[in-house]
């Protein structure tokens, strides 16, 4: 008679540990792909990310790029200097801040930036293998994890509805319970933004209130 020892009960790490290990593998794959694709375009990964952000969000200052990408200002400045030398980015005075420069991609820089924006697409293909329910659950989990990392100061606090001053969580019943006050439009859970260019960071206390209301409707 065979004995079924609870081998895997004793030899399996907790789910959070195994999810973290899985994310680490995914992160390595992302890094490798972005490095290869940037290299193929004659750019560093940071230069590619800068062009991608400028194409997606319009002209920004070096400080704004640093905040959005979570990269130090000296690293951004070095990359921008090379991009200007390669005539992929131009500097112009920023009407909002007299001493700052706005960085704008040239035509060539914009076309490279548009291509760089598609670099994570191989990951979207992998996510496409998940069912619709799995994708929704995964999106909710990813959003909660990013928020947690943002609140710990480990990734830049920008772009997400759940930390935005315009966000109104759970204001109605039904498929679109949330609302964006900026464009005065309803939002479904799966439509929440992770990288909205119009995001306006809510103050600390308001962010906590938004999060509680988001988690506990009613
Ligand atoms: S402005 Fe953007 S981030 Fe803010 S609530 Fe509206 S869609 Fe979300």
XYZ file of N, CA and C and ligand atoms in Angstrom:
662
model
N 0.842 -1.191 0.000
C 0.000 0.000 0.000
C 0.891 1.259 0.000
N 0.626 2.164 -0.940
C 1.509 3.343 -0.990
C 1.131 4.340 0.104
N 2.144 5.014 0.579
C 1.902 6.028 1.605
C 1.984 7.407 0.952
N 1.020 8.250 1.233
C 1.034 9.597 0.659
C 1.523 10.566 1.722
N 2.830 10.757 1.741
C 3.391 11.677 2.724
C 3.075 13.112 2.319
N 2.850 13.979 3.258
C 2.560 15.384 2.903
C 3.836 16.126 2.502
N 4.534 15.510 1.512
C 5.850 16.050 1.127
C 5.761 17.534 0.728
N 4.802 17.850 -0.164
C 4.753 19.221 -0.673
C 4.190 20.211 0.339
N 3.507 19.667 1.343
C 3.068 20.589 2.410
C 4.280 21.096 3.180
N 5.281 20.248 3.300
C 6.469 20.639 4.051
C 7.502 21.340 3.180
N 7.437 21.066 1.850
C 8.511 21.544 0.979
C 8.027 22.565 -0.041
N 7.006 23.327 0.281
C 6.523 24.362 -0.634
C 6.570 25.712 0.076
N 7.212 26.662 -0.578
C 7.271 27.998 0.041
C 5.897 28.665 -0.042
N 5.694 29.650 0.795
C 4.401 30.352 0.826
C 4.138 31.023 -0.521
N 2.865 31.193 -0.851
C 2.501 31.765 -2.163
C 3.143 33.145 -2.391
N 3.132 34.081 -1.399
C 3.770 35.368 -1.683
C 5.238 35.221 -2.097
N 5.948 34.264 -1.482
C 7.354 34.065 -1.836
C 7.469 33.554 -3.268
N 6.568 32.628 -3.642
C 6.666 32.073 -4.992
C 6.200 33.077 -6.047
N 5.221 33.918 -5.689
C 4.833 34.978 -6.646
C 6.012 35.929 -6.849
N 6.684 36.297 -5.747
C 7.830 37.208 -5.862
C 8.912 36.581 -6.744
N 9.124 35.246 -6.598
C 10.133 34.578 -7.434
C 9.701 34.623 -8.906
N 8.400 34.418 -9.150
C 7.893 34.462 -10.523
C 8.044 35.855 -11.124
N 7.739 36.876 -10.329
C 7.870 38.250 -10.831
C 9.330 38.576 -11.129
N 10.210 38.009 -10.314
C 11.632 38.237 -10.559
C 12.026 37.668 -11.927
N 11.533 36.470 -12.232
C 11.822 35.869 -13.546
C 11.272 36.743 -14.675
N 10.030 37.216 -14.479
C 9.408 38.063 -15.513
C 10.220 39.354 -15.672
N 10.661 39.916 -14.529
C 11.460 41.149 -14.570
C 12.753 40.950 -15.346
N 13.389 39.792 -15.154
C 14.632 39.521 -15.884
C 14.371 39.432 -17.385
N 13.240 38.775 -17.732
C 12.899 38.655 -19.158
C 12.647 40.035 -19.757
N 11.932 40.895 -19.024
C 11.649 42.263 -19.495
C 12.957 43.017 -19.730
N 13.840 42.923 -18.728
C 15.092 43.682 -18.796
C 15.914 43.246 -20.008
N 15.972 41.933 -20.189
C 16.756 41.380 -21.294
C 16.187 41.824 -22.639
N 14.850 41.757 -22.775
C 14.218 42.152 -24.031
C 14.422 43.639 -24.314
N 14.212 44.464 -23.283
C 14.352 45.914 -23.477
C 15.795 46.241 -23.848
N 16.739 45.590 -23.189
C 18.160 45.847 -23.492
C 18.460 45.479 -24.944
N 17.968 44.278 -25.371
C 18.243 43.830 -26.747
C 17.620 44.778 -27.764
N 16.367 45.176 -27.495
C 15.664 46.002 -28.464
C 16.258 47.404 -28.513
N 16.643 47.940 -27.351
C 17.284 49.257 -27.328
C 18.597 49.191 -28.089
N 19.352 48.133 -27.843
C 20.633 47.965 -28.512
C 20.457 47.940 -30.024
N 19.410 47.241 -30.463
C 19.136 47.146 -31.895
C 18.838 48.509 -32.516
N 18.387 49.461 -31.702
C 18.075 50.819 -32.199
C 19.248 51.766 -31.945
N 20.352 51.255 -31.400
C 21.504 52.118 -31.103
C 21.282 53.002 -29.894
N 20.413 52.563 -28.967
C 20.113 53.362 -27.773
C 20.447 52.558 -26.524
N 20.592 53.263 -25.404
C 20.604 52.556 -24.123
C 19.144 52.351 -23.702
N 18.921 51.457 -22.739
C 17.547 51.212 -22.290
C 16.932 52.506 -21.756
N 17.718 53.299 -21.001
C 17.175 54.553 -20.433
C 16.837 55.552 -21.542
N 17.716 55.650 -22.556
C 17.422 56.572 -23.661
C 16.116 56.165 -24.356
N 15.935 54.859 -24.554
C 14.695 54.377 -25.178
C 13.481 54.706 -24.324
N 13.620 54.517 -23.004
C 12.482 54.804 -22.109
C 12.157 56.294 -22.127
N 13.186 57.136 -22.191
C 12.945 58.596 -22.226
C 12.152 58.954 -23.488
N 12.594 58.441 -24.639
C 11.874 58.759 -25.885
C 10.438 58.229 -25.819
N 10.281 57.034 -25.256
C 8.929 56.454 -25.162
C 8.022 57.331 -24.302
N 8.546 57.826 -23.176
C 7.724 58.661 -22.288
C 7.409 60.002 -22.962
N 8.386 60.583 -23.641
C 8.139 61.878 -24.295
C 7.093 61.739 -25.403
N 7.115 60.606 -26.102
C 6.096 60.382 -27.144
C 4.728 60.167 -26.503
N 4.711 59.433 -25.392
C 3.425 59.110 -24.762
C 2.829 60.268 -23.999
N 3.677 61.109 -23.393
C 3.148 62.123 -22.465
C 3.434 63.556 -22.898
N 4.122 63.737 -24.011
C 4.417 65.091 -24.475
C 5.676 65.631 -23.809
N 6.089 66.865 -24.176
C 7.345 67.438 -23.669
C 7.372 67.507 -22.139
N 8.529 67.164 -21.562
C 8.703 67.168 -20.111
C 10.074 67.737 -19.771
N 10.240 68.134 -18.511
C 11.565 68.553 -18.038
C 12.347 67.306 -17.589
N 13.650 67.485 -17.381
C 14.471 66.380 -16.876
C 13.955 65.888 -15.529
N 13.534 66.834 -14.663
C 13.028 66.446 -13.332
C 11.754 65.605 -13.463
N 10.881 66.018 -14.372
C 9.638 65.253 -14.563
C 9.935 63.854 -15.109
N 10.918 63.774 -16.015
C 11.301 62.446 -16.532
C 11.850 61.581 -15.407
N 12.674 62.201 -14.552
C 13.270 61.474 -13.429
C 12.168 60.913 -12.531
N 11.146 61.715 -12.255
C 10.041 61.268 -11.387
C 9.234 60.154 -12.052
N 8.983 60.320 -13.355
C 8.133 59.318 -14.017
C 8.853 57.978 -14.184
N 10.146 58.033 -14.447
C 10.868 56.778 -14.710
C 11.507 56.196 -13.457
N 11.543 56.956 -12.361
C 12.183 56.459 -11.151
C 13.686 56.311 -11.340
N 14.269 57.204 -12.142
C 15.707 57.174 -12.419
C 16.287 58.486 -11.897
N 17.514 58.438 -11.376
C 18.073 59.659 -10.781
C 18.230 60.758 -11.837
N 18.210 62.008 -11.367
C 18.334 63.142 -12.283
C 19.676 63.138 -13.027
N 20.816 62.814 -12.349
C 22.080 62.773 -13.108
C 22.047 61.743 -14.247
N 21.397 60.577 -14.019
C 21.317 59.561 -15.088
C 20.462 60.085 -16.241
N 19.342 60.747 -15.887
C 18.489 61.335 -16.935
C 19.285 62.379 -17.711
N 20.025 63.241 -16.985
C 20.770 64.321 -17.650
C 21.790 63.744 -18.620
N 22.503 62.679 -18.209
C 23.485 62.048 -19.102
C 22.809 61.518 -20.369
N 21.676 60.821 -20.167
C 20.988 60.231 -21.325
C 20.436 61.323 -22.245
N 19.892 62.399 -21.639
C 19.331 63.481 -22.450
C 20.446 64.157 -23.257
N 21.630 64.337 -22.634
C 22.750 64.965 -23.350
C 23.075 64.165 -24.623
N 23.095 62.824 -24.493
C 23.392 61.976 -25.662
C 22.263 62.079 -26.692
N 21.022 62.094 -26.207
C 19.887 62.182 -27.142
C 19.914 63.512 -27.904
N 20.326 64.596 -27.217
C 20.421 65.901 -27.890
C 21.548 65.851 -28.920
N 22.694 65.238 -28.539
C 23.819 65.126 -29.483
C 23.432 64.320 -30.721
N 22.597 63.299 -30.507
C 22.163 62.469 -31.640
C 21.006 63.106 -32.417
N 20.607 64.306 -32.004
C 19.510 65.052 -32.629
C 18.187 64.260 -32.572
N 17.994 63.592 -31.454
C 16.737 62.870 -31.236
C 15.808 63.651 -30.308
N 16.386 64.634 -29.589
C 15.609 65.455 -28.647
C 16.112 66.893 -28.742
N 15.169 67.855 -28.605
C 15.590 69.268 -28.545
C 15.196 69.855 -27.189
N 15.927 70.880 -26.783
C 15.589 71.599 -25.546
C 14.961 72.936 -25.915
N 13.938 73.328 -25.153
C 13.366 74.671 -25.341
C 12.959 75.193 -23.968
N 12.825 76.525 -23.819
C 12.458 77.067 -22.506
C 11.094 76.541 -22.057
N 10.985 76.257 -20.763
C 9.715 75.779 -20.209
C 8.937 76.986 -19.701
N 7.780 77.291 -20.322
C 7.019 78.471 -19.890
C 6.558 78.393 -18.429
N 6.491 77.171 -17.865
C 6.019 77.005 -16.477
C 7.113 77.300 -15.467
N 8.372 76.997 -15.854
C 9.506 77.172 -14.928
C 10.629 77.882 -15.689
N 10.871 79.169 -15.398
C 11.817 79.955 -16.199
C 13.212 79.338 -16.305
N 13.651 78.579 -15.271
C 15.026 78.068 -15.325
C 15.116 76.646 -15.864
N 13.976 76.057 -16.210
C 13.995 74.661 -16.683
C 13.867 74.601 -18.206
N 14.273 73.455 -18.770
C 14.123 73.238 -20.220
C 13.111 72.137 -20.465
N 12.324 72.326 -21.506
C 11.398 71.278 -21.924
C 12.084 70.442 -22.993
N 11.942 69.125 -22.864
C 12.571 68.212 -23.819
C 11.502 67.691 -24.773
N 11.767 67.844 -26.066
C 10.793 67.432 -27.086
C 11.503 66.538 -28.097
N 10.914 65.395 -28.468
C 11.574 64.559 -29.470
C 11.525 65.194 -30.864
N 12.611 65.042 -31.620
C 12.589 65.430 -33.040
C 11.764 64.384 -33.791
N 11.588 64.571 -35.085
C 10.816 63.582 -35.864
C 11.440 62.203 -35.741
N 12.783 62.168 -35.862
C 13.461 60.864 -35.784
C 13.318 60.288 -34.358
N 13.472 61.177 -33.357
C 13.337 60.732 -31.965
C 11.927 60.220 -31.694
N 10.922 60.896 -32.289
C 9.526 60.485 -32.065
C 9.271 59.122 -32.683
N 9.884 58.867 -33.855
C 9.635 57.559 -34.464
C 10.339 56.456 -33.678
N 11.550 56.741 -33.140
C 12.205 55.748 -32.277
C 11.406 55.550 -30.988
N 10.884 56.670 -30.447
C 10.104 56.595 -29.203
C 8.832 55.779 -29.397
N 8.191 55.952 -30.577
C 6.973 55.182 -30.849
C 7.307 53.692 -30.875
N 8.465 53.365 -31.462
C 8.854 51.937 -31.474
C 9.180 51.465 -30.060
N 9.854 52.321 -29.276
C 10.224 51.920 -27.907
C 8.978 51.664 -27.056
N 7.892 52.388 -27.349
C 6.655 52.168 -26.578
C 6.113 50.753 -26.789
N 6.495 50.124 -27.910
C 5.978 48.769 -28.169
C 6.909 47.693 -27.615
N 8.026 48.085 -26.993
C 8.961 47.072 -26.484
C 8.311 46.103 -25.495
N 7.424 46.557 -24.581
C 6.840 45.561 -23.654
C 5.767 44.680 -24.290
N 5.567 44.788 -25.634
C 4.444 44.051 -26.230
C 4.589 42.540 -26.128
N 5.833 42.059 -26.086
C 6.004 40.606 -25.971
C 5.363 40.116 -24.671
N 5.360 40.987 -23.646
C 4.741 40.611 -22.374
C 3.215 40.611 -22.520
N 2.692 41.572 -23.293
C 1.239 41.595 -23.520
C 0.811 40.321 -24.231
N 1.653 39.804 -25.131
C 1.317 38.541 -25.814
C 1.195 37.411 -24.795
N 2.123 37.396 -23.817
C 2.083 36.332 -22.798
C 0.835 36.489 -21.934
N 0.490 37.733 -21.601
C -0.717 37.963 -20.791
C -1.960 37.527 -21.572
N -1.896 37.628 -22.902
C -3.011 37.213 -23.756
C -3.335 35.730 -23.610
N -2.398 34.955 -23.068
C -2.665 33.526 -22.844
C -3.581 33.295 -21.640
N -3.784 34.330 -20.826
C -4.664 34.185 -19.656
C -6.126 34.352 -20.093
N -7.038 33.719 -19.353
C -8.463 33.908 -19.647
C -8.869 35.332 -19.248
N -10.071 35.760 -19.676
C -10.537 37.115 -19.359
C -10.602 37.316 -17.844
N -11.119 36.314 -17.117
C -11.196 36.425 -15.652
C -9.803 36.493 -15.033
N -8.889 35.671 -15.548
C -7.512 35.700 -15.024
C -6.870 37.059 -15.287
N -7.132 37.629 -16.473
C -6.551 38.944 -16.783
C -7.067 40.018 -15.825
N -8.391 39.963 -15.552
C -8.967 40.965 -14.636
C -8.357 40.826 -13.244
N -8.249 39.573 -12.767
C -7.680 39.346 -11.430
C -6.201 39.767 -11.402
N -5.504 39.467 -12.480
C -4.081 39.798 -12.552
C -3.905 41.324 -12.555
N -4.760 42.007 -13.333
C -4.667 43.474 -13.403
C -4.900 44.084 -12.019
N -5.927 43.573 -11.313
C -6.209 44.102 -9.966
C -5.011 43.861 -9.043
N -4.408 42.668 -9.146
C -3.256 42.352 -8.303
C -2.059 43.228 -8.629
N -1.814 43.423 -9.918
C -0.675 44.260 -10.337
C -0.868 45.689 -9.828
N -2.116 46.190 -9.975
C -2.382 47.566 -9.539
C -2.149 47.714 -8.031
N -2.615 46.737 -7.265
C -2.433 46.816 -5.804
C -0.956 46.729 -5.439
N -0.226 45.897 -6.147
C 1.205 45.782 -5.839
C 1.952 47.077 -6.176
N 1.614 47.667 -7.324
C 2.301 48.916 -7.709
C 1.990 50.003 -6.688
N 0.713 50.065 -6.265
C 0.359 51.081 -5.262
C 1.165 50.876 -3.984
N 1.273 49.635 -3.547
C 2.027 49.357 -2.330
C 3.489 49.805 -2.488
N 4.076 49.490 -3.639
C 5.473 49.892 -3.885
C 5.591 51.411 -3.951
N 4.570 52.057 -4.534
C 4.586 53.534 -4.608
C 4.535 54.138 -3.215
N 3.632 53.612 -2.392
C 3.488 54.182 -1.049
C 4.738 53.948 -0.201
N 5.501 52.890 -0.537
C 6.764 52.653 0.165
C 7.908 53.476 -0.425
N 7.607 54.219 -1.504
C 8.641 55.047 -2.125
C 9.605 54.249 -2.986
N 9.188 53.036 -3.409
C 10.107 52.190 -4.179
C 9.937 52.360 -5.691
N 8.794 52.873 -6.117
C 8.632 53.251 -7.532
C 7.950 54.621 -7.548
N 8.101 55.374 -8.647
C 7.544 56.730 -8.670
C 6.031 56.737 -8.477
N 5.566 57.690 -7.671
C 4.136 57.789 -7.393
C 3.495 58.647 -8.479
N 3.129 58.006 -9.582
C 2.516 58.763 -10.663
C 1.676 57.827 -11.513
N 0.734 58.427 -12.216
C 0.052 57.708 -13.283
C -1.167 56.886 -12.919
N -1.366 56.536 -11.626
C -2.458 55.613 -11.322
C -3.705 56.344 -10.819
N -4.872 55.907 -11.311
C -6.133 56.515 -10.866
C -6.245 56.497 -9.341
N -5.869 55.367 -8.724
C -6.138 55.215 -7.286
C -5.330 56.182 -6.411
N -4.398 56.915 -7.006
C -3.663 57.929 -6.233
C -3.883 59.332 -6.802
N -4.925 59.468 -7.636
C -5.116 60.735 -8.367
C -6.201 61.587 -7.697
N -5.963 62.860 -7.675
C -6.912 63.786 -7.046
C -8.255 63.841 -7.790
N -8.253 63.409 -9.053
C -9.499 63.429 -9.842
C -10.314 62.145 -9.690
N -9.767 61.180 -8.962
C -10.424 59.862 -8.880
C -11.550 59.874 -7.847
N -12.701 59.326 -8.224
C -13.846 59.193 -7.316
C -14.227 57.710 -7.281
N -13.746 56.960 -6.290
C -14.002 55.515 -6.279
C -15.398 55.160 -5.784
N -15.966 54.134 -6.421
C -17.233 53.544 -5.967
C -18.330 54.577 -5.699
N -18.585 55.390 -6.700
C -19.635 56.409 -6.543
C -20.987 55.914 -7.043
N -21.007 54.727 -7.664
C -22.281 54.182 -8.164
C -22.188 52.664 -8.206
N -23.350 52.035 -8.363
C -23.413 50.579 -8.531
C -23.171 50.253 -10.004
N -22.976 48.973 -10.274
C -22.931 48.537 -11.670
C -21.533 48.317 -12.198
N -21.463 48.253 -13.528
C -20.206 47.862 -14.184
C -19.152 48.964 -14.160
N -19.596 50.213 -13.981
C -18.628 51.317 -13.969
C -18.769 52.102 -12.652
N -18.300 51.521 -11.547
C -18.559 52.144 -10.242
C -17.720 53.400 -9.970
N -16.621 53.563 -10.689
C -15.702 54.675 -10.397
C -15.938 55.845 -11.364
N -15.286 56.977 -11.069
C -15.505 58.170 -11.893
C -14.218 58.976 -11.966
N -13.941 59.519 -13.143
C -12.832 60.478 -13.289
C -13.438 61.866 -13.382
N -13.149 62.707 -12.371
C -13.737 64.052 -12.348
C -13.095 64.958 -13.399
N -11.897 64.603 -13.861
C -11.238 65.477 -14.841
C -12.002 65.484 -16.156
N -12.335 64.284 -16.636
C -13.066 64.219 -17.908
C -14.554 63.940 -17.676
N -14.960 63.890 -16.391
C -16.342 63.652 -16.006
C -16.899 62.411 -16.707
N -16.212 61.287 -16.470
C -16.620 60.050 -17.145
C -16.502 58.873 -16.183
N -17.449 57.889 -16.332
C -17.392 56.690 -15.486
C -16.247 55.779 -15.876
N -15.794 54.990 -14.889
C -14.666 54.080 -15.109
C -15.016 52.709 -14.542
N -14.765 51.658 -15.312
C -14.870 50.293 -14.796
C -13.541 49.929 -14.131
N -13.577 48.892 -13.286
C -12.348 48.499 -12.586
C -11.234 48.187 -13.574
N -11.602 47.508 -14.681
C -10.548 47.132 -15.632
C -10.116 48.290 -16.529
N -10.772 49.463 -16.365
C -10.355 50.635 -17.156
C -9.452 51.575 -16.357
N -9.195 51.250 -15.107
C -8.364 52.140 -14.284
C -6.987 52.291 -14.906
N -6.432 53.495 -14.824
C -5.159 53.791 -15.456
C -3.981 53.500 -14.544
N -2.920 52.982 -15.157
C -1.659 52.809 -14.420
C -0.664 53.891 -14.810
N -0.897 54.544 -15.963
C 0.101 55.473 -16.479
C -0.576 56.645 -17.181
N -1.472 57.328 -16.467
C -2.252 58.408 -17.092
C -1.436 59.705 -17.114
N -1.297 60.323 -18.291
C -0.525 61.573 -18.363
C -1.180 62.730 -17.606
N -2.498 62.629 -17.346
C -3.210 63.708 -16.646
C -3.231 63.499 -15.134
N -2.605 62.445 -14.662
C -2.612 62.121 -13.231
C -2.133 63.315 -12.412
N -2.878 63.612 -11.345
C -2.472 64.671 -10.414
C -2.419 64.051 -9.023
N -1.251 63.980 -8.466
C -1.049 63.265 -7.201
C -1.885 63.863 -6.067
N -2.705 63.018 -5.441
C -3.515 63.486 -4.306
C -2.630 63.588 -3.064
N -2.947 64.510 -2.142
C -2.162 64.603 -0.903
C -2.233 63.289 -0.116
N -1.259 63.073 0.788
C -1.134 61.792 1.504
C -2.453 61.337 2.112
N -3.078 62.238 2.887
C -4.294 61.837 3.613
C -5.416 61.472 2.642
N -5.528 62.251 1.569
C -6.592 61.987 0.579
C -6.343 60.650 -0.107
N -5.053 60.356 -0.392
C -4.748 59.066 -1.034
C -5.190 57.895 -0.169
N -4.988 58.011 1.134
C -5.416 56.924 2.027
C -6.940 56.794 2.002
N -7.636 57.930 2.003
C -9.116 57.893 1.973
C -9.606 57.277 0.659
N -8.960 57.677 -0.446
C -9.354 57.126 -1.752
C -9.182 55.612 -1.755
N -8.083 55.161 -1.191
C -7.775 53.727 -1.204
C -8.797 52.958 -0.373
N -9.129 53.503 0.805
C -10.112 52.821 1.661
C -11.462 52.750 0.958
N -11.837 53.844 0.316
C -13.139 53.866 -0.366
C -13.119 52.937 -1.583
N -11.963 52.837 -2.225
C -11.826 51.949 -3.367
C -11.976 50.481 -2.923
N -11.379 50.154 -1.762
C -11.410 48.762 -1.274
C -12.767 48.392 -0.691
N -13.434 49.395 -0.052
C -14.683 49.080 0.645
C -15.804 49.969 0.130
N -16.456 49.540 -0.942
C -17.559 50.336 -1.475
C -18.698 50.466 -0.454
N -19.434 51.557 -0.542
C -20.616 51.716 0.305
C -20.376 52.459 1.575
S -7.035 62.034 -14.532
Fe -6.222 60.042 -15.234
S -5.358 59.109 -13.378
Fe -6.718 60.774 -12.713
S -8.711 59.754 -12.335
Fe -8.734 60.571 -14.437
S -8.065 58.830 -15.718
Fe -7.466 58.357 -13.620
